[in-house]
JSON list of C-alpha atoms in Angstrom, two decimals:
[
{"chain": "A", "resi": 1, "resn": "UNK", "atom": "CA", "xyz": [-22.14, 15.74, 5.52]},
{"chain": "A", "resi": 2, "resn": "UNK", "atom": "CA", "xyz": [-20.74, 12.45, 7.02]},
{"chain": "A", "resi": 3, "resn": "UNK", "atom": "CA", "xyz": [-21.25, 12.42, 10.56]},
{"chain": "A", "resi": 4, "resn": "UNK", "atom": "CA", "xyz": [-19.50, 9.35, 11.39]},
{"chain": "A", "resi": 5, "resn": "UNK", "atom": "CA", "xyz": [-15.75, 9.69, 9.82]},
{"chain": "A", "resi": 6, "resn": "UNK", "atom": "CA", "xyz": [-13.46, 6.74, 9.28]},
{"chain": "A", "resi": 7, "resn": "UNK", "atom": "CA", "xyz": [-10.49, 8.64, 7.68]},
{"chain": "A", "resi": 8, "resn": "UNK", "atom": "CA", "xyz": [-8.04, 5.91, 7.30]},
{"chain": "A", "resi": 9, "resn": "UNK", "atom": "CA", "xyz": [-9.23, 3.53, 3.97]},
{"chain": "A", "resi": 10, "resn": "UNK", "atom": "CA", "xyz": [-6.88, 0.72, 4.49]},
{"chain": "A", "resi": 11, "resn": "UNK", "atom": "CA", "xyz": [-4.76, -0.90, 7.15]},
{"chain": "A", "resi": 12, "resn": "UNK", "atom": "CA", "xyz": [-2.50, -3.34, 6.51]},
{"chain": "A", "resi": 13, "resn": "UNK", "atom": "CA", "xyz": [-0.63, -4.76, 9.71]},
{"chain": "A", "resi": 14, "resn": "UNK", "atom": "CA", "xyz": [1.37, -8.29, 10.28]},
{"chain": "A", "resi": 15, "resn": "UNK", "atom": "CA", "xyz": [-0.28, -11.52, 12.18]},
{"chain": "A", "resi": 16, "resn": "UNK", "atom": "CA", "xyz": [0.26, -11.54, 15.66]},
{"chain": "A", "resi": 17, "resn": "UNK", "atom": "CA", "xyz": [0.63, -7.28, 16.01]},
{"chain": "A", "resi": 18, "resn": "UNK", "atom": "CA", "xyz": [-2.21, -5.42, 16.65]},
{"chain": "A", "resi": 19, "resn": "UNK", "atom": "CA", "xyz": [-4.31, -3.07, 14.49]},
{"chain": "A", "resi": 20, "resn": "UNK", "atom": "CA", "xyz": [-5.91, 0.13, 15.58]},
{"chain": "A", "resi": 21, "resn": "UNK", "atom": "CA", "xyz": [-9.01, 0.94, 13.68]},
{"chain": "A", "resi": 22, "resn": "UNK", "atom": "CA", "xyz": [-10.09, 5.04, 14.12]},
{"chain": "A", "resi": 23, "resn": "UNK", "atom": "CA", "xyz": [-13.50, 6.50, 14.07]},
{"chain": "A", "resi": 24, "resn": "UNK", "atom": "CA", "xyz": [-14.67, 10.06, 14.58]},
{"chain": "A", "resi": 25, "resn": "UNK", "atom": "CA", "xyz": [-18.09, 11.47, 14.75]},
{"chain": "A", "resi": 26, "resn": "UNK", "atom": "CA", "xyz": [-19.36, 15.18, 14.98]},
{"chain": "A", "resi": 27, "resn": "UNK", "atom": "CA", "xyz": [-23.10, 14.61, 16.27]},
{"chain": "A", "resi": 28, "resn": "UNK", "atom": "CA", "xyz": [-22.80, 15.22, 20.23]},
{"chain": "A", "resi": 29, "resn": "UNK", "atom": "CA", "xyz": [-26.33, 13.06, 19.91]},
{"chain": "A", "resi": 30, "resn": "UNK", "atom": "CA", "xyz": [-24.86, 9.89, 19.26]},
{"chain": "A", "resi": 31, "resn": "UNK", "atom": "CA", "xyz": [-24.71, 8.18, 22.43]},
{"chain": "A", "resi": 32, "resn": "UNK", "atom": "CA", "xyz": [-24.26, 4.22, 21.57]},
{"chain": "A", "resi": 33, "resn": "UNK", "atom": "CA", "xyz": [-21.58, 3.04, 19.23]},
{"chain": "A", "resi": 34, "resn": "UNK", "atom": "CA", "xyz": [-20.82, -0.27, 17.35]},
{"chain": "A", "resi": 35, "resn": "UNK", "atom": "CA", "xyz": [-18.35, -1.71, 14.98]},
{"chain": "A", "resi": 36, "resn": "UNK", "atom": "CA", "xyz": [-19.14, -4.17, 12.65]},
{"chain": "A", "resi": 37, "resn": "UNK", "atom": "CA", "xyz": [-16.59, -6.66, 10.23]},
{"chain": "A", "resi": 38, "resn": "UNK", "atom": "CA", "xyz": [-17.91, -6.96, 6.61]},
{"chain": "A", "resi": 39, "resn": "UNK", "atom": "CA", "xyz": [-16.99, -9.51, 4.35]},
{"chain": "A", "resi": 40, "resn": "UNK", "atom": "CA", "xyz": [-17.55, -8.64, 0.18]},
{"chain": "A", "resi": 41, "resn": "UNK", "atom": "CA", "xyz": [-21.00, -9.48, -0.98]},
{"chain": "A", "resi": 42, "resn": "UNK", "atom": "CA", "xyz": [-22.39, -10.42, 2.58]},
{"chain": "A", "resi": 43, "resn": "UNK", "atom": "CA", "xyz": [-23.95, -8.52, 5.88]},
{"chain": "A", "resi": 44, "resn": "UNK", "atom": "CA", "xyz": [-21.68, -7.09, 8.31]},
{"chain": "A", "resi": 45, "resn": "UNK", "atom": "CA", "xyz": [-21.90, -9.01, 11.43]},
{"chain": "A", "resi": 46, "resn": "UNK", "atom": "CA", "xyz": [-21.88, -7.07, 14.92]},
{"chain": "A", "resi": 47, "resn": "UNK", "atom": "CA", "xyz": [-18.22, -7.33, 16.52]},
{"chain": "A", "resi": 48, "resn": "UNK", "atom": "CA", "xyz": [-18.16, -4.83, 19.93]},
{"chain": "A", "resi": 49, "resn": "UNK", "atom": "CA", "xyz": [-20.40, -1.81, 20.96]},
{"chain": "A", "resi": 50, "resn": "UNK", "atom": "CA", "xyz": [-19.49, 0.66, 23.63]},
{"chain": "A", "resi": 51, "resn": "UNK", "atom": "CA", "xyz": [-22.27, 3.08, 25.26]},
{"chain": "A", "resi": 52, "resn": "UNK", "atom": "CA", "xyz": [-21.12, 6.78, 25.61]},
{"chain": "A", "resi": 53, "resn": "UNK", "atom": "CA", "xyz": [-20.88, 6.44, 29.34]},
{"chain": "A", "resi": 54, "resn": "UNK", "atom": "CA", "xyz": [-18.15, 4.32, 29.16]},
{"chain": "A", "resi": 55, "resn": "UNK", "atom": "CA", "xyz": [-14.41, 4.69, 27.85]},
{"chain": "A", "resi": 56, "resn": "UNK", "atom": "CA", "xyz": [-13.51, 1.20, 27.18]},
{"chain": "A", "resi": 57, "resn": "UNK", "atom": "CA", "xyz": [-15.38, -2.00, 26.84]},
{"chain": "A", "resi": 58, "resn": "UNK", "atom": "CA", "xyz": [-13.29, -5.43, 26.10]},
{"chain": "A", "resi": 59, "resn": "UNK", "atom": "CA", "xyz": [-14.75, -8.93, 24.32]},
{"chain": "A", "resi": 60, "resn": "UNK", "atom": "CA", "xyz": [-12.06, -11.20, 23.64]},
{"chain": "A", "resi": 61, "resn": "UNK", "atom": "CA", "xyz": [-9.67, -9.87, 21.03]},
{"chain": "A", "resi": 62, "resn": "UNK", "atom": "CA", "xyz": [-11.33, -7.25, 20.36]},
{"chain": "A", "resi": 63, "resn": "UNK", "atom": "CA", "xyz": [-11.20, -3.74, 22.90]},
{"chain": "A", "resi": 64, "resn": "UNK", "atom": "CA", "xyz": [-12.69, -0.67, 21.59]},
{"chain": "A", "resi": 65, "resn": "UNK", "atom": "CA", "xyz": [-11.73, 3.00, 23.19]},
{"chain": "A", "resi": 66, "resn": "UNK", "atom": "CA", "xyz": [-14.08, 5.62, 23.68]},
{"chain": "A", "resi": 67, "resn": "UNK", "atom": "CA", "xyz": [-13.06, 9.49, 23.81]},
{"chain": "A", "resi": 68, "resn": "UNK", "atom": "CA", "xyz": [-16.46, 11.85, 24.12]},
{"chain": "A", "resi": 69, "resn": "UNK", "atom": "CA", "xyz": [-14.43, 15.28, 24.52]},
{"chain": "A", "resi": 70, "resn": "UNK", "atom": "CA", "xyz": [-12.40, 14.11, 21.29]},
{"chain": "A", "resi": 71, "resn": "UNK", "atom": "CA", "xyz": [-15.35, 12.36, 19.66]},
{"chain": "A", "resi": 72, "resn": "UNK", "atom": "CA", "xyz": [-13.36, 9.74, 18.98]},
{"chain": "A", "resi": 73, "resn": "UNK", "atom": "CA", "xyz": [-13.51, 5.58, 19.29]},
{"chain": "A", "resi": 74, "resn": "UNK", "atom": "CA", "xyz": [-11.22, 3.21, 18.50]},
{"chain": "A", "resi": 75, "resn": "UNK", "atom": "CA", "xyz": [-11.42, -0.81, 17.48]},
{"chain": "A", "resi": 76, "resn": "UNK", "atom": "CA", "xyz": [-8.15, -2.53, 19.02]},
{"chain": "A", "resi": 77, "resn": "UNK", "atom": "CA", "xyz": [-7.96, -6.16, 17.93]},
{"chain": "A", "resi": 78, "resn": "UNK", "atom": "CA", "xyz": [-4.62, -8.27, 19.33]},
{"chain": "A", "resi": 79, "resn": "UNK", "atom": "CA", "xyz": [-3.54, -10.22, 18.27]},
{"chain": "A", "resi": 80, "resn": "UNK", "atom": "CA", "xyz": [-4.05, -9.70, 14.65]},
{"chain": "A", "resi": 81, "resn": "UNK", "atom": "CA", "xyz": [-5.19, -13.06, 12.39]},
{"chain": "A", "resi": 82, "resn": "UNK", "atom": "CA", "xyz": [-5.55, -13.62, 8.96]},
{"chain": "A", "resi": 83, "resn": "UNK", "atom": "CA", "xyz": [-8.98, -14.34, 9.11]},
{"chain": "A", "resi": 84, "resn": "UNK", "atom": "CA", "xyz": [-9.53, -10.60, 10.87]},
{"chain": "A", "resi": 85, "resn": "UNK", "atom": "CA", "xyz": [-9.34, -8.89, 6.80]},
{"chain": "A", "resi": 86, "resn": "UNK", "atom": "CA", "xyz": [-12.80, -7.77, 6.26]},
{"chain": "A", "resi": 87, "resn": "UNK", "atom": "CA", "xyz": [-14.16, -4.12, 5.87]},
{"chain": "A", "resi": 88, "resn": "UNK", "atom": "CA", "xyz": [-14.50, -3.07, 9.60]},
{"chain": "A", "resi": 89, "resn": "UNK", "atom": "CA", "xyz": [-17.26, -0.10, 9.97]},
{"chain": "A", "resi": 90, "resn": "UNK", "atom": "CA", "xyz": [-17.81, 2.29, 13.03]},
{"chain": "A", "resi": 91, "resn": "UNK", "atom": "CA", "xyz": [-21.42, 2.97, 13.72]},
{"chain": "A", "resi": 92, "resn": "UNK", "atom": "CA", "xyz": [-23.22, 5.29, 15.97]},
{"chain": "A", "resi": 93, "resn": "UNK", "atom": "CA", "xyz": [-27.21, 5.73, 16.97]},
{"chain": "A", "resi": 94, "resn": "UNK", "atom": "CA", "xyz": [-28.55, 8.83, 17.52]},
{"chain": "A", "resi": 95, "resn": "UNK", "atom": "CA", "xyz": [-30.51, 9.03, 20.56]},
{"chain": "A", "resi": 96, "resn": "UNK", "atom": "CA", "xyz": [-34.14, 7.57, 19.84]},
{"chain": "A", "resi": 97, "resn": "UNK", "atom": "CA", "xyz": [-33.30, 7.91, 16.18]},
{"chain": "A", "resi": 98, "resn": "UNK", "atom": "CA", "xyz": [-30.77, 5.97, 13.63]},
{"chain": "A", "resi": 99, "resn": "UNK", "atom": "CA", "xyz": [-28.40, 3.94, 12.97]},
{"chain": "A", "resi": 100, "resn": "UNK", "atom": "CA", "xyz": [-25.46, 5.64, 10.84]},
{"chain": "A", "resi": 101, "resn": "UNK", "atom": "CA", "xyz": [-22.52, 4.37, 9.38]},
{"chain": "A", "resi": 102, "resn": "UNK", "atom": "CA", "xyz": [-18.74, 5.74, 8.62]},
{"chain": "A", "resi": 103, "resn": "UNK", "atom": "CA", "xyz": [-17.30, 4.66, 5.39]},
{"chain": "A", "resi": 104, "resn": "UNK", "atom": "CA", "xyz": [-15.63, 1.38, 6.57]},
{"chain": "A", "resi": 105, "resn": "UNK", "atom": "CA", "xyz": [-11.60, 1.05, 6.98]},
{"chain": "A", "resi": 106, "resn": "UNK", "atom": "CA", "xyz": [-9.78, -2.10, 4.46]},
{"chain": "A", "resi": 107, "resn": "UNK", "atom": "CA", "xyz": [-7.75, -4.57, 7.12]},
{"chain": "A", "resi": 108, "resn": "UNK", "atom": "CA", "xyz": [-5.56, -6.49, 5.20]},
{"chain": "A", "resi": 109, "resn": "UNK", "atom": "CA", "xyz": [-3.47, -9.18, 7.94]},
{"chain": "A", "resi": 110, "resn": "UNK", "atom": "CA", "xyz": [-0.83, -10.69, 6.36]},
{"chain": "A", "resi": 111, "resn": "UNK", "atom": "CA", "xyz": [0.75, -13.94, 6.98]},
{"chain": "B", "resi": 1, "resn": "UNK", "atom": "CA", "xyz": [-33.00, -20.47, 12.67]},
{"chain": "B", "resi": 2, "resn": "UNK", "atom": "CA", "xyz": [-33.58, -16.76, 13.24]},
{"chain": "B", "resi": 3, "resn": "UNK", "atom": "CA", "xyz": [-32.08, -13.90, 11.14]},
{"chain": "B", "resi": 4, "resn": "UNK", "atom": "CA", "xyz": [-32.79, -11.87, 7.86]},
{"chain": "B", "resi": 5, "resn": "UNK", "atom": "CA", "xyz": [-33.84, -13.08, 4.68]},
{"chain": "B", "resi": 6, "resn": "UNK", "atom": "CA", "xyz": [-33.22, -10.76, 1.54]},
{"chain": "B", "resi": 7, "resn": "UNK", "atom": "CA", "xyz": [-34.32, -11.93, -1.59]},
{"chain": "B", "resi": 8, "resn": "UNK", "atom": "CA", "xyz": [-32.97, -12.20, -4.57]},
{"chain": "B", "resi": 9, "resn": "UNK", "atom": "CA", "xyz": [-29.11, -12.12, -3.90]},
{"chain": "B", "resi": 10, "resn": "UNK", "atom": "CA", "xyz": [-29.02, -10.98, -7.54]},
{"chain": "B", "resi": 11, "resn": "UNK", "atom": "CA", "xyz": [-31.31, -8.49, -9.46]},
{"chain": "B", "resi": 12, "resn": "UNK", "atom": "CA", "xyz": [-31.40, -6.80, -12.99]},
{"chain": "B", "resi": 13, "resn": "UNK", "atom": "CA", "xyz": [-33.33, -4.63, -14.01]},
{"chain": "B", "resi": 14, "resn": "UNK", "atom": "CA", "xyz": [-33.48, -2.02, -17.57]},
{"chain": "B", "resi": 15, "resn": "UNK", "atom": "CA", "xyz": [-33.07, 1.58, -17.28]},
{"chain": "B", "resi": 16, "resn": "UNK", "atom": "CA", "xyz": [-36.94, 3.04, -16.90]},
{"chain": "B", "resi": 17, "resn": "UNK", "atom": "CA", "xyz": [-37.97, -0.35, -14.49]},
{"chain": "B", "resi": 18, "resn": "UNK", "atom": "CA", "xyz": [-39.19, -0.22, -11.10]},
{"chain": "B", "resi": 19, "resn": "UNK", "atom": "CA", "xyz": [-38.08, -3.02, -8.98]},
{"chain": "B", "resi": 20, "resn": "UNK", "atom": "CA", "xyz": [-39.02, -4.19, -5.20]},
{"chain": "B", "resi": 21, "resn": "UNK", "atom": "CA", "xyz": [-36.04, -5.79, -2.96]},
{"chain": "B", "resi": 22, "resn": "UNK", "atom": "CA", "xyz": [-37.40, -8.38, -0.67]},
{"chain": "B", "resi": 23, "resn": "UNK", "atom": "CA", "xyz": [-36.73, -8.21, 3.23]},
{"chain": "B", "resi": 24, "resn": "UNK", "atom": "CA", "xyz": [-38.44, -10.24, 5.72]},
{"chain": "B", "resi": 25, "resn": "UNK", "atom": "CA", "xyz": [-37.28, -10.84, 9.45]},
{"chain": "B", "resi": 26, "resn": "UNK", "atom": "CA", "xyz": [-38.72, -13.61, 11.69]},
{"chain": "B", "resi": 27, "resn": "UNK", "atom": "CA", "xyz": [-36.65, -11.88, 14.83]},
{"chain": "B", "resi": 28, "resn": "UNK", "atom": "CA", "xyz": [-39.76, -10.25, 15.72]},
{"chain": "B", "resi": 29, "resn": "UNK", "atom": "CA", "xyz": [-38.14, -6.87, 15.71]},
{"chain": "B", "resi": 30, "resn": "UNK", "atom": "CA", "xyz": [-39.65, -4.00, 15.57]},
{"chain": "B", "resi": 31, "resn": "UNK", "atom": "CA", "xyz": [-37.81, -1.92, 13.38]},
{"chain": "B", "resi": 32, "resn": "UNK", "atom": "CA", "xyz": [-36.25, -2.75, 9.93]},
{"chain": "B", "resi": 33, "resn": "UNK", "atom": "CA", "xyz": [-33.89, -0.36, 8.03]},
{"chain": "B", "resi": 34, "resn": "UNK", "atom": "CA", "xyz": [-32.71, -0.19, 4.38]},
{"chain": "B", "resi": 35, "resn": "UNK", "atom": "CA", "xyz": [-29.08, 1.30, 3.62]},
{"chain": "B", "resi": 36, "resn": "UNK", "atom": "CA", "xyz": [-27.03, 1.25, 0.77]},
{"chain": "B", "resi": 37, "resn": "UNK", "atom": "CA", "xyz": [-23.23, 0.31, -0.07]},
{"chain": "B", "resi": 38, "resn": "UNK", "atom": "CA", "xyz": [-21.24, 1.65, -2.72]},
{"chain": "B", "resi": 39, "resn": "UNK", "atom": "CA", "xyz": [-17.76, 1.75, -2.77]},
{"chain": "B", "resi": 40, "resn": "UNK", "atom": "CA", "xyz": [-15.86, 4.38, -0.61]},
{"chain": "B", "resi": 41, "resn": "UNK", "atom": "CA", "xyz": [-19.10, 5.67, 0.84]},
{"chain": "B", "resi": 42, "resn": "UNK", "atom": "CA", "xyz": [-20.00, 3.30, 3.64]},
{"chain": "B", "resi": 43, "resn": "UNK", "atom": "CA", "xyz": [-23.46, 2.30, 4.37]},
{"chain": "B", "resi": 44, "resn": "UNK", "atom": "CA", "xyz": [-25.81, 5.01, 3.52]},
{"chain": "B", "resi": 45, "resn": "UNK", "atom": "CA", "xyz": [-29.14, 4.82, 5.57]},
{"chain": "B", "resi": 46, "resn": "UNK", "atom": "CA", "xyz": [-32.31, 4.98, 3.04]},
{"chain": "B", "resi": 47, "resn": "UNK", "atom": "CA", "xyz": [-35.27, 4.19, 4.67]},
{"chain": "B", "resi": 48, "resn": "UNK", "atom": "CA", "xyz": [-36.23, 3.21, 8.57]},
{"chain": "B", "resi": 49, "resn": "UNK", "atom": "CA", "xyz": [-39.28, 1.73, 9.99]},
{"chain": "B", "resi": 50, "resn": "UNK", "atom": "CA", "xyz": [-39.36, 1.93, 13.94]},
{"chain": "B", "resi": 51, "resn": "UNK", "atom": "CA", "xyz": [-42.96, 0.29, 14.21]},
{"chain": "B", "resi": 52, "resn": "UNK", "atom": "CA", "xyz": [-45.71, -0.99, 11.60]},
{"chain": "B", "resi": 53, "resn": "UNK", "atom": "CA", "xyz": [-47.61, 1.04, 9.20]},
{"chain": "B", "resi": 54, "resn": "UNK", "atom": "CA", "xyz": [-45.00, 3.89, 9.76]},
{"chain": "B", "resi": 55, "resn": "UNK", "atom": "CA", "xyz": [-41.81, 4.93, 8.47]},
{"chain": "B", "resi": 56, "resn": "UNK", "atom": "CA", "xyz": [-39.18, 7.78, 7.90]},
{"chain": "B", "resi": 57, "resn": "UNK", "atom": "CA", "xyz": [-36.81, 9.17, 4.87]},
{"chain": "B", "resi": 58, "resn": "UNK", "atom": "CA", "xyz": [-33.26, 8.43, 5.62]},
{"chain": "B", "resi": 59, "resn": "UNK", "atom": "CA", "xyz": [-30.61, 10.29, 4.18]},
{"chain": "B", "resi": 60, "resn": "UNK", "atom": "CA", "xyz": [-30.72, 9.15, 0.20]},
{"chain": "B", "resi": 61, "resn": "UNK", "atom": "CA", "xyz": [-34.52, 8.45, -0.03]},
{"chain": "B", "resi": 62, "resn": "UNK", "atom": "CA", "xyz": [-35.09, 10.18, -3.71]},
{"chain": "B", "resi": 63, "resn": "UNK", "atom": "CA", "xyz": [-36.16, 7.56, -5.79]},
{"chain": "B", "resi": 64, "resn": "UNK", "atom": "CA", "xyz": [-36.75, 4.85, -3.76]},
{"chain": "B", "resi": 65, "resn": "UNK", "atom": "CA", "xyz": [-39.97, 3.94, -1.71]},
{"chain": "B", "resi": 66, "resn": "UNK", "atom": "CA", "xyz": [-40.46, 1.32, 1.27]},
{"chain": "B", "resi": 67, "resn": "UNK", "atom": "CA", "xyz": [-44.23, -0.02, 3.12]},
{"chain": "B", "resi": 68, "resn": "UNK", "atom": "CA", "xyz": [-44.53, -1.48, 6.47]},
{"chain": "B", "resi": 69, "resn": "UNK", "atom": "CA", "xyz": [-47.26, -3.71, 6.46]},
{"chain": "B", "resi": 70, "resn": "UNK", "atom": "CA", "xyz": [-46.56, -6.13, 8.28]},
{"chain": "B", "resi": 71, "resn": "UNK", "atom": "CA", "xyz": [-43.99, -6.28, 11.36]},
{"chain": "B", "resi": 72, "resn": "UNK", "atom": "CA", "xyz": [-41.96, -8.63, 9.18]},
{"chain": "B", "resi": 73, "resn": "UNK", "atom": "CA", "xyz": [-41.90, -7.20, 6.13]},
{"chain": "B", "resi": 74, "resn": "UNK", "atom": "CA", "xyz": [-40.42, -4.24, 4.86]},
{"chain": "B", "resi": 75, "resn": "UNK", "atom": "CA", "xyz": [-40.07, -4.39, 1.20]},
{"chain": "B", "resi": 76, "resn": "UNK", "atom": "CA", "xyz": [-38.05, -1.66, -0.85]},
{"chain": "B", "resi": 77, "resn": "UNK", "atom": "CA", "xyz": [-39.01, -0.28, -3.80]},
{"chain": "B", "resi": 78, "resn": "UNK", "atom": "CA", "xyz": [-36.33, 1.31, -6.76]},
{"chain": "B", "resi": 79, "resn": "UNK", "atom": "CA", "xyz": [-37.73, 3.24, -8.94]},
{"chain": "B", "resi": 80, "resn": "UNK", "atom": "CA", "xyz": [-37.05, 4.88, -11.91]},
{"chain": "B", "resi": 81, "resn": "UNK", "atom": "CA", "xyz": [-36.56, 8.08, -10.53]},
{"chain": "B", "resi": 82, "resn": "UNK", "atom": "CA", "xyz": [-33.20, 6.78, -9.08]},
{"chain": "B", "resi": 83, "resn": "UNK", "atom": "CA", "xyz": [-29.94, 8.04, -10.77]},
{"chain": "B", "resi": 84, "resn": "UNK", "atom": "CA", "xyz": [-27.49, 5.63, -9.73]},
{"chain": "B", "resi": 85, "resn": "UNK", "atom": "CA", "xyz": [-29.62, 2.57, -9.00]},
{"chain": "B", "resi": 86, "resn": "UNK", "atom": "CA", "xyz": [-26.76, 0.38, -9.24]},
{"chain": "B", "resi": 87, "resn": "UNK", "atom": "CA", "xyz": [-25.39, -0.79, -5.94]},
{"chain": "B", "resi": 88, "resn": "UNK", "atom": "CA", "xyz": [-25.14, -3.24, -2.96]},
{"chain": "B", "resi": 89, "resn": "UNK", "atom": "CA", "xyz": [-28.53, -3.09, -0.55]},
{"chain": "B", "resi": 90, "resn": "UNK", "atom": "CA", "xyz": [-28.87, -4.18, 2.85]},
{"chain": "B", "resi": 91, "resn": "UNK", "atom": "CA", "xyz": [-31.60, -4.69, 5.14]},
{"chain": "B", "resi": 92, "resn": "UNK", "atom": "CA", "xyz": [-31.16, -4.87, 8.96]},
{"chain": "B", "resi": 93, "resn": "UNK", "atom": "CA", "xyz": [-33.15, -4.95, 12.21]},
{"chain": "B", "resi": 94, "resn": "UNK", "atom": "CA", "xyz": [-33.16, -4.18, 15.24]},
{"chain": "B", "resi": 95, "resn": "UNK", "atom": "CA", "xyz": [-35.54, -5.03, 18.29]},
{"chain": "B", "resi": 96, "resn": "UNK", "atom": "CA", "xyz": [-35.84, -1.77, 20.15]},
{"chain": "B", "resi": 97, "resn": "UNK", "atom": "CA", "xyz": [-34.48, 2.16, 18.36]},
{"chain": "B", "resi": 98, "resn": "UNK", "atom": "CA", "xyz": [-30.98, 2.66, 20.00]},
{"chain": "B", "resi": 99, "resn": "UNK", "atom": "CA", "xyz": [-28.51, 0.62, 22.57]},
{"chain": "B", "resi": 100, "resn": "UNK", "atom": "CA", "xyz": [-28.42, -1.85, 20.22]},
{"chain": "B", "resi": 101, "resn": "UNK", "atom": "CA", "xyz": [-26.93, -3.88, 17.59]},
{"chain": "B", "resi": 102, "resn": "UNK", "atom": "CA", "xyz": [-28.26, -4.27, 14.20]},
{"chain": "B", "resi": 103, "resn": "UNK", "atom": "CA", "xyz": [-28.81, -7.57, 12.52]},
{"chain": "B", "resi": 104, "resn": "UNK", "atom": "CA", "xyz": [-28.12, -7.25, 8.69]},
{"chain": "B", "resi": 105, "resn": "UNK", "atom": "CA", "xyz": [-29.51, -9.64, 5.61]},
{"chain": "B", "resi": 106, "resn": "UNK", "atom": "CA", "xyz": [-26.69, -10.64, 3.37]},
{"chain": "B", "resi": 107, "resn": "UNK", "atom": "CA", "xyz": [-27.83, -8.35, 1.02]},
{"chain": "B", "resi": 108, "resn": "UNK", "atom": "CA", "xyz": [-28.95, -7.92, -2.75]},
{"chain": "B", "resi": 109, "resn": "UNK", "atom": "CA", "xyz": [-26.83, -6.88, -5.35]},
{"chain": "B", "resi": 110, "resn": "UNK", "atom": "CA", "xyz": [-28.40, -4.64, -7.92]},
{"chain": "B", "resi": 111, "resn": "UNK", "atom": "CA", "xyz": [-27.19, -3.83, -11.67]},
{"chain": "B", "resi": 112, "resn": "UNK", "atom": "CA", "xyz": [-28.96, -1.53, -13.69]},
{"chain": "B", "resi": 113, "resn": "UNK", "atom": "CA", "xyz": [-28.10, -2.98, -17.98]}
]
């Protein structure tokens, strides 16, 4: 049973809007959460992380929303580039525990 | 330069074979994690080691095995008992278990022929 859902597989948005990547979990454990950008036949690389005291948390471009009574986060990235297609993932520890990962969301940017 | 090496990039291997991925970290973290990547399903989490000489079953652990010898090292075994060996594998580490990111290998691609 995934515990970390990412129900959207693809996004495809024009440079310069923005692009709203979802996440929702169901383990009221998780209490630390991270997206990461992947790029085919590498590592994803660490983008934002927001701990589940907070609701928001900003780093450049990049914003991402937290919503604990909807279990829900959300990446923000403005503006949108071309070089911002990857395979973005939502990931969540649970308390003294793991590291799990949703099922990654396609963002194409086009040009 | 810091960071994690997983070797090969590329690996074979014939239906029956056991074969050991390669993951070594000179971060001086103490714990490593295995997951796996096939298409539409994400990273699935197959084996973690939070400190040497110990380690836990992740979610997909039948079929593969994993030693923590060293605080470096944390080697993955495939064996034969895996179904669907074929996939993407990445190692990460991190230096304390939770409020933090994960630093992942670039991964080693593995075809079962």
């Amino acid at each position: 049973d995934q515990q970390v859902k990412q129900n959207s597989p693809s996004l495809s948005v024009q440079e310069g809007r923005i692009s709203i990547l979802n996440c929702d979990y169901t383990n009221s454990m998780f209490d630390y959460f991270l997206w990461y950008k992947k790029y085919p036949a590498e590592g994803p690389t660490f983008l934002i992380s927001i701990s589940s005291i907070k609701d928001k948390n900003e780093d450049g471009r990049f914003t991402v929303f937290l919503n604990k009574s909807a279990k829900h986060l959300s990446l923000h990235i403005v503006p949108s580039q071309p070089g911002d297609s990857a395979v973005y993932f939502c990931a969540a520890w649970e308390y003294g525990n793991k590291l799990v990962f949703g099922a990654g969301t396609i963002l194409r940017v086009k040009s | 330069d810091g960071g994690i090496t997983q070797s090969p990039k590329y690996l074979f291997r014939k239906e029956g074979q056991n074969v050991t991925l390669s993951c070594e970290q000179n971060l001086n973290h103490d714990a490593m994690y295995w997951y796996r990547q096939d298409p539409g399903q994400g990273l699935r989490l197959i084996y973690y080691s939070q400190i040497v000489n110990d380690f836990q079953k992740g979610d997909i652990a039948e079929g593969y095995s994993v030693s923590r010898e060293k605080k470096e090292s944390f080697p993955l075994t495939v064996t034969s008992a895996q179904k669907n060996p074929t996939a993407f594998y990445l190692c990460a580490s991190t230096n304390r278990v939770g409020y933090t990111e994960a630093f992942f290998g670039q991964g080693t691609r593995l075809t079962v022929v």
